[in-house]
Every structure is written in C-alpha cells, then in structure tokens.
Coordinates of C-alpha atoms in Angstrom, one line a residue:
M69 CA -109.2 59.9 -2.8
P70 CA -106.3 57.4 -3.2
Y71 CA -103.1 57.8 -5.0
S72 CA -103.1 56.6 -8.6
V73 CA -100.4 54.0 -9.4
A74 CA -99.1 52.4 -12.5
V75 CA -96.6 49.5 -12.5
A76 CA -94.4 48.9 -15.3
G77 CA -93.0 45.4 -15.9
A78 CA -95.8 44.1 -13.8
S79 CA -95.5 40.5 -15.1
G80 CA -92.5 39.7 -13.3
Y81 CA -91.9 38.5 -10.0
A82 CA -90.9 41.9 -8.4
G83 CA -93.7 43.7 -10.1
G84 CA -96.2 41.2 -9.1
E85 CA -94.9 41.2 -5.6
A86 CA -95.2 45.2 -5.7
L87 CA -98.7 44.7 -7.1
R88 CA -99.7 42.4 -4.1
L89 CA -98.5 45.1 -1.6
L90 CA -100.0 47.9 -3.4
S91 CA -103.2 46.3 -3.8
A92 CA -103.9 46.1 -0.1
H93 CA -102.6 49.6 0.6
P94 CA -105.6 51.7 2.0
E95 CA -104.2 54.9 0.3
L96 CA -103.2 53.5 -3.1
E97 CA -105.0 52.3 -6.4
V98 CA -103.4 50.2 -8.9
R99 CA -105.0 51.8 -12.3
T100 CA -102.5 50.4 -14.9
V101 CA -100.0 47.5 -15.4
T102 CA -97.8 47.2 -18.5
A103 CA -95.5 44.4 -19.7
H104 CA -93.6 43.4 -22.7
S105 CA -94.4 39.8 -24.0
N106 CA -97.7 39.6 -21.9
V107 CA -99.4 42.8 -23.7
G108 CA -103.0 42.2 -24.1
Q109 CA -103.3 39.3 -21.4
R110 CA -105.3 39.6 -18.3
M111 CA -104.0 40.1 -14.9
L112 CA -105.1 36.8 -13.7
D113 CA -103.4 34.8 -16.8
V114 CA -99.9 35.8 -15.7
H115 CA -100.7 36.5 -11.7
P116 CA -103.9 34.2 -10.9
H117 CA -103.1 35.0 -7.1
L118 CA -104.0 38.5 -7.7
R119 CA -107.8 38.1 -7.5
S120 CA -108.4 42.0 -6.6
L121 CA -106.6 42.9 -9.7
A122 CA -108.6 40.8 -12.0
H123 CA -110.1 43.9 -13.7
L124 CA -106.8 44.8 -15.2
D125 CA -105.3 43.9 -18.5
F126 CA -101.4 44.2 -19.4
V127 CA -100.7 47.1 -21.6
E128 CA -97.5 48.1 -23.8
T129 CA -94.7 49.7 -21.6
M130 CA -94.9 53.4 -23.1
P131 CA -94.6 56.8 -21.3
E132 CA -98.1 57.6 -22.4
A133 CA -99.6 54.4 -20.5
L134 CA -97.5 55.8 -17.3
A135 CA -98.6 59.1 -17.9
G136 CA -101.3 60.8 -15.5
H137 CA -100.6 58.6 -12.6
D138 CA -99.4 60.0 -9.3
V139 CA -97.0 57.1 -8.6
V140 CA -95.2 54.6 -11.1
V141 CA -93.3 51.8 -10.1
L142 CA -90.7 50.7 -12.5
A143 CA -89.9 46.8 -12.1
L144 CA -87.9 46.6 -15.4
P145 CA -84.4 44.9 -16.3
H146 CA -81.3 46.7 -15.4
G147 CA -80.7 49.4 -18.0
A148 CA -84.5 49.8 -19.0
S149 CA -85.6 52.4 -16.5
G150 CA -83.2 55.4 -17.0
A151 CA -84.9 56.4 -20.3
L152 CA -88.7 55.7 -19.4
A153 CA -88.2 57.7 -16.0
A154 CA -86.8 60.5 -17.8
S155 CA -89.9 61.1 -20.0
L156 CA -91.7 61.2 -16.6
P157 CA -93.0 64.6 -14.9
E158 CA -91.0 65.7 -12.3
D159 CA -94.3 65.7 -9.8
V160 CA -94.7 62.1 -10.3
V161 CA -93.2 59.9 -7.7
V162 CA -91.1 57.2 -9.3
L163 CA -89.5 54.3 -7.8
D164 CA -87.1 52.0 -9.6
L165 CA -86.9 48.6 -8.6
G166 CA -84.0 47.8 -10.7
A167 CA -80.4 49.1 -10.4
D168 CA -80.5 52.1 -12.9
H169 CA -80.3 54.7 -10.3
R170 CA -78.9 53.3 -7.2
L171 CA -75.1 53.8 -7.4
T172 CA -73.6 57.2 -6.7
D173 CA -70.5 56.7 -8.8
E174 CA -70.5 56.4 -12.6
R175 CA -67.2 54.2 -12.5
D176 CA -68.8 51.6 -10.4
W177 CA -71.8 51.3 -12.9
A178 CA -69.4 51.3 -16.0
R179 CA -67.6 48.4 -14.2
F180 CA -70.5 46.4 -12.8
Y181 CA -73.2 47.1 -15.2
G182 CA -72.2 48.9 -18.4
G183 CA -74.2 51.2 -20.7
E184 CA -75.7 54.6 -20.2
W185 CA -75.4 56.0 -16.4
H186 CA -78.6 57.8 -15.5
G187 CA -77.6 59.3 -12.2
S188 CA -78.4 58.1 -8.6
W189 CA -81.9 58.9 -6.8
A190 CA -82.8 59.0 -3.1
Y191 CA -81.7 55.7 -1.8
G192 CA -84.8 53.4 -0.6
L193 CA -83.5 51.9 2.5
P194 CA -84.9 53.9 5.3
E195 CA -83.1 52.0 8.4
L196 CA -79.6 52.5 6.7
L197 CA -77.6 54.3 9.5
H198 CA -75.6 57.4 8.2
R199 CA -72.0 58.4 10.0
G200 CA -72.3 59.8 13.3
S201 CA -76.1 60.1 13.3
G202 CA -79.1 59.9 11.1
R203 CA -80.7 57.6 8.9
Q204 CA -81.6 57.1 5.2
R205 CA -85.3 57.9 5.8
D206 CA -84.6 61.3 6.2
A207 CA -83.7 61.7 2.4
L208 CA -86.9 60.1 1.5
A209 CA -89.5 62.6 2.8
G210 CA -90.9 64.3 -0.1
A211 CA -88.7 62.6 -2.5
R212 CA -90.1 62.2 -6.1
R213 CA -87.4 59.7 -7.3
I214 CA -86.4 56.6 -5.5
A215 CA -83.9 53.9 -6.1
V216 CA -84.8 50.6 -4.5
P217 CA -81.9 48.5 -3.0
G218 CA -80.7 45.4 -4.3
C219 CA -82.1 42.5 -2.0
N220 CA -78.7 41.1 -1.3
V221 CA -77.7 44.5 -0.5
T222 CA -80.5 45.0 2.0
A223 CA -79.7 41.8 3.9
V224 CA -75.9 42.5 4.1
S225 CA -76.2 46.3 4.7
L226 CA -78.3 46.1 7.5
A227 CA -76.1 43.4 9.0
L228 CA -72.9 45.3 8.9
A229 CA -74.0 49.2 9.4
P230 CA -74.5 49.1 13.0
G231 CA -71.0 47.7 13.8
I232 CA -69.6 50.2 11.5
R233 CA -71.3 53.3 12.8
A234 CA -70.4 52.1 16.4
G235 CA -66.8 51.6 15.6
V236 CA -66.7 47.9 17.1
I237 CA -65.6 46.4 13.8
E238 CA -63.2 46.9 11.1
S239 CA -64.3 47.5 7.7
G240 CA -61.5 45.6 5.6
D241 CA -61.7 41.8 5.5
L242 CA -65.5 41.7 5.7
T243 CA -67.2 38.5 4.2
A244 CA -70.7 37.7 3.3
A245 CA -71.8 34.4 2.2
L246 CA -75.8 34.0 1.0
A247 CA -78.1 31.4 0.5
V248 CA -80.7 32.9 -1.9
G249 CA -83.9 31.8 -3.9
P250 CA -84.0 31.9 -7.5
S251 CA -87.1 34.4 -7.6
G252 CA -84.2 37.1 -7.0
A253 CA -83.3 36.5 -10.7
G254 CA -86.3 37.4 -12.3
R255 CA -89.0 35.2 -14.2
S256 CA -87.4 34.7 -17.6
L257 CA -86.5 31.3 -18.6
K258 CA -83.1 30.6 -17.9
T259 CA -81.3 26.7 -17.7
E260 CA -79.8 27.2 -14.4
L261 CA -83.0 28.4 -12.9
L262 CA -85.1 25.2 -14.1
A263 CA -86.3 23.0 -11.1
S264 CA -84.5 20.1 -12.3
E265 CA -81.0 21.9 -11.9
L266 CA -82.0 23.5 -8.8
L267 CA -83.7 20.9 -6.8
G268 CA -81.6 18.8 -4.6
S269 CA -78.3 21.1 -5.1
A270 CA -76.7 24.4 -4.3
S271 CA -75.1 26.4 -6.8
P272 CA -72.6 29.4 -6.3
Y273 CA -72.7 31.9 -8.8
A274 CA -71.0 35.5 -9.5
V275 CA -67.9 34.3 -7.4
G276 CA -64.7 36.5 -6.8
G277 CA -65.9 39.9 -6.5
V278 CA -68.0 40.2 -9.5
H279 CA -71.5 40.6 -8.4
R280 CA -73.2 43.6 -9.2
H281 CA -74.3 44.2 -5.8
I282 CA -70.8 44.7 -4.5
P283 CA -70.3 48.2 -5.2
E284 CA -73.8 48.9 -3.6
I285 CA -72.9 47.4 -0.5
L286 CA -69.7 49.3 -0.3
Q287 CA -71.5 52.7 -0.8
N288 CA -73.8 51.8 2.0
L289 CA -71.0 51.1 4.4
R290 CA -69.2 54.2 3.6
A291 CA -72.6 56.2 4.2
A292 CA -72.4 54.5 7.9
G293 CA -69.0 55.5 8.3
A294 CA -66.4 52.9 6.8
E295 CA -63.2 54.6 5.2
Q296 CA -62.2 51.7 2.8
P297 CA -64.3 48.9 3.3
T298 CA -63.8 45.5 1.3
I299 CA -65.9 42.5 1.4
S300 CA -65.8 38.9 -0.2
F301 CA -69.2 38.3 -1.2
T302 CA -70.5 35.1 -2.4
P303 CA -74.0 34.1 -3.2
V304 CA -75.3 30.7 -3.6
L305 CA -78.7 29.5 -5.2
V306 CA -80.6 27.0 -3.1
P307 CA -84.0 25.4 -3.8
M308 CA -86.5 27.9 -2.0
S309 CA -88.4 30.1 -4.4
R310 CA -87.9 33.2 -2.3
G311 CA -85.5 34.2 0.6
I312 CA -82.2 35.3 1.8
L313 CA -80.2 34.0 4.6
A314 CA -76.9 36.1 4.8
T315 CA -74.3 35.1 6.9
V316 CA -71.6 38.1 7.4
T317 CA -68.5 38.1 9.4
A318 CA -66.4 41.4 10.4
R319 CA -63.0 41.5 12.4
L320 CA -63.5 43.1 16.0
V321 CA -61.8 46.2 16.7
P322 CA -59.1 44.6 19.4
G323 CA -60.3 45.0 23.0
T324 CA -64.0 45.4 22.2
A325 CA -66.2 43.9 24.9
E326 CA -68.8 41.2 23.7
S327 CA -71.4 42.9 25.5
T328 CA -70.5 46.3 23.6
V329 CA -70.9 44.5 20.3
R330 CA -74.4 43.2 21.0
D331 CA -75.4 46.8 22.2
A332 CA -74.4 48.4 19.0
W333 CA -76.9 46.2 17.1
V334 CA -79.7 46.3 19.8
D335 CA -79.5 49.8 20.2
A336 CA -79.3 50.7 16.4
Y337 CA -82.6 49.0 15.3
A338 CA -84.5 49.2 18.8
A339 CA -87.0 51.6 17.5
E340 CA -87.1 50.1 13.6
P341 CA -90.7 48.6 13.1
F342 CA -89.0 46.3 10.5
V343 CA -85.5 45.3 11.7
H344 CA -85.4 43.0 14.6
V345 CA -82.3 41.6 16.5
L346 CA -83.2 38.4 18.0
P347 CA -82.2 37.4 21.7
E348 CA -78.8 35.9 22.5
G349 CA -78.2 32.4 20.8
R350 CA -81.2 32.8 18.6
F351 CA -80.8 33.0 14.7
P352 CA -83.1 33.2 12.0
K353 CA -84.5 31.1 9.3
T354 CA -85.8 32.2 5.8
A355 CA -89.1 30.7 7.0
D356 CA -89.6 33.2 9.5
V357 CA -89.9 36.0 7.0
V358 CA -91.7 34.9 4.1
G359 CA -94.2 37.4 3.0
A360 CA -93.0 39.9 5.6
N361 CA -91.3 43.2 5.4
T362 CA -89.0 42.2 8.3
A363 CA -85.3 41.7 8.6
L364 CA -84.3 39.3 11.2
L365 CA -80.9 39.5 12.6
G366 CA -79.1 37.1 14.9
L367 CA -75.8 37.7 16.5
A368 CA -72.6 36.0 17.9
V369 CA -69.1 36.8 18.8
D370 CA -66.7 34.1 17.7
A371 CA -63.9 35.2 20.5
D372 CA -61.2 32.8 19.1
A373 CA -61.5 34.0 15.6
G374 CA -62.0 37.8 16.9
R375 CA -65.0 38.1 14.5
V376 CA -68.6 39.0 14.7
V377 CA -71.0 37.0 13.2
V378 CA -74.3 38.4 11.9
V379 CA -77.1 36.1 10.3
A380 CA -79.6 38.1 8.4
A381 CA -83.0 36.7 7.1
I382 CA -85.1 38.5 4.7
D383 CA -87.6 37.7 1.9
N384 CA -86.1 38.9 -1.1
L385 CA -89.2 40.0 -2.6
V386 CA -90.5 41.8 0.2
K387 CA -88.0 43.7 2.3
G388 CA -85.4 43.0 -0.5
T389 CA -87.5 44.6 -3.0
A390 CA -91.4 45.5 -3.0
G391 CA -91.7 46.1 0.8
A392 CA -89.0 48.4 0.7
A393 CA -90.4 50.4 -2.3
V394 CA -93.8 50.6 -0.3
Q395 CA -92.2 51.8 2.9
S396 CA -90.3 54.3 0.8
L397 CA -93.2 55.3 -0.8
N398 CA -94.9 56.1 2.4
L399 CA -92.1 58.5 3.5
A400 CA -92.3 60.2 0.4
L401 CA -95.8 60.7 0.4
G402 CA -96.0 61.7 4.0
L403 CA -97.9 58.6 5.2
P404 CA -97.0 56.5 8.1
E405 CA -94.2 54.4 7.0
T406 CA -95.9 51.1 8.1
L407 CA -99.0 51.5 6.3
G408 CA -99.9 48.8 4.0
L409 CA -96.8 46.6 5.3
I410 CA -96.8 43.6 7.8
V411 CA -94.3 42.2 10.0
D412 CA -95.7 38.6 10.3
G413 CA -94.6 36.2 7.8
V414 CA -96.5 33.0 6.7
A415 CA -96.1 29.5 8.4
P416 CA -95.5 26.6 7.7

C-alpha cells in the first residue's frame, strides 16, 4: 500500500516539480493537490506536462484538504507554512519547501524575513557535513517535520563544507557569485521576470549582504565546523529557465598542499550518490544537471591568489528543491535514499 501524499501550493514551479518526482515514486501516491488562484482547475490546465496526474483537480489550501494523508508537502510562499503545519497531526510527515522552518536563530528570521517565527525543523540536506564526523542524514531518519533547504544554499553549502570540515580553508572572506534561473523566484507574474526583461541580459539582485539565503548558508557552515564564517553572496538572474551555477572561493589555510585540498572534497563525497566531484581540470555546466537530483562540483586551486575555487551546478527545482524533499522523505520513511530519484540529466 503506497503512502498517500497531498501537495499544498501545487500550482507553482516548486509544487509542480514535486508532483513530477512524487508521481514516479513507487512507494508514494499523490491524492490531493491544493492551490489558491487555481482552485477548481484541472491538473492539466496548469501543468500540462504531468499527464500521469490528469485525474486530479486543484482544491483550496485548507487543513481539511490535507488531513488524512501520510505525507504533506508544503510548496507555499514564505510565511504561509507555519500556521498550516501547526494544524496537522504530529505523525504526518510534513515537508516545507519554503523558508519558514529552516533557520535555527529567531533573530536571523526577524532580520531577513520578518513576521512570526515558527521554529526550526530537521534540515533536509542529507549530504551536509557536520563538524568532526557525521552528516545531516542522521537527523532525517524517522523525522516527521522536514525543512527543505534554499536552492542557492544547497549549491554554496555543498561547495564549501568539505574544506571547512577538513580545515584546509578559512571561513572568513568567503565569496559566492551565482548565475540562477528565474524559476527559483516562483511562478507569479513579476516585471523583472518577463522574457523581454531577461532575454539577452544578466541582472544582479539582492546585492550587498541582503539575500535571504545568507543566514542559512552561514548556519550550514557553522554546522560543518566554521567558527565565525562570513560570505559575500551575489546572485545574478540569467536567461535559463532552471539551474544554478555557483562560483565559490575561499582563502586557503597557509601551507596547505594542493593535493590535500582536492582530497578534502573527493573524500567527503566519494560515497554520495548525488554529489559528484569532477576530475581535475573539469567543471560543470547547468545543462549537465537539468532534471537530475545531482550536484556536480569542479575544483581548482588559484595558487597566486591563495584561494580555492569551487564551481557547483545544480537544477534549482530538483536537487535545489523537490529532489531534496524526496531524498529526505525517503530517509524519514525508512526507504532507500535514492528511490524515485535519478542522477541522469536531460540533453540537449
């Protein structure tokens, strides 16, 4: 008997990607989809690519619609998940694709988001390294409330955590410049996300330490062993519908051998099914990960600058959102972590 699943906010990009992965999962059955402005519409009116779910119609996002399911996925705007989640029974597995339960410090929430803080849940990035030893997946086994990471956070955290834990990079003066697709901003109509604004252009946003993902990145780096990390984080919208290419740099600890640097990343992810370190001299493209729950990392040492450069590529809607949710859900339910997820991208 498959686990029954409801997806709230299923009409958006994150909700739609969650539906795509959940519908192909052999142990899950999507039975309810909710929305706001799309209530009453058929699934195929909103997501014509999801043919296997053609029998579903969107209903209003109410606790009554979500009740009675084994799993509830919340793909809602920031600030909308907390109250709804509080109305669900404790034995239901709830996954929040928004930010409401990611941060462990209420002060960070007040500064970067504002409004009521609803506390932190088990963090849904299984590969995140912990100080000394261990990984975040240990905290996900049997979890009933899971906060799925931010997509930019996933790319940057995976790129930096091995060097932090191994002690080969300094945690101050970190930099991250990201090329991101606009699907990460959601499906609502915004002038800056129109094709006429994006095509043929690259547009920076949230510049100067104000991006909401910064405290989450620093939280993850502290978990990996950083004492007082700082990061200059600059995202740039580029004309690709999905994907993140993060170029991340850090100062090397003086006297660190180049071979030791590469070993830190290779050893950290050698057994990970979804995080792959590319051979020396190779760097990923976003096209390599479209549709896959894969993070690809390329690594170089800039000896003259005394820095390591890590380039990370993920699909923001898969490894950055819905894939991380399914991966974490598998762990919570005691299923094989890779079930229902693929490492192969779509090309061309």
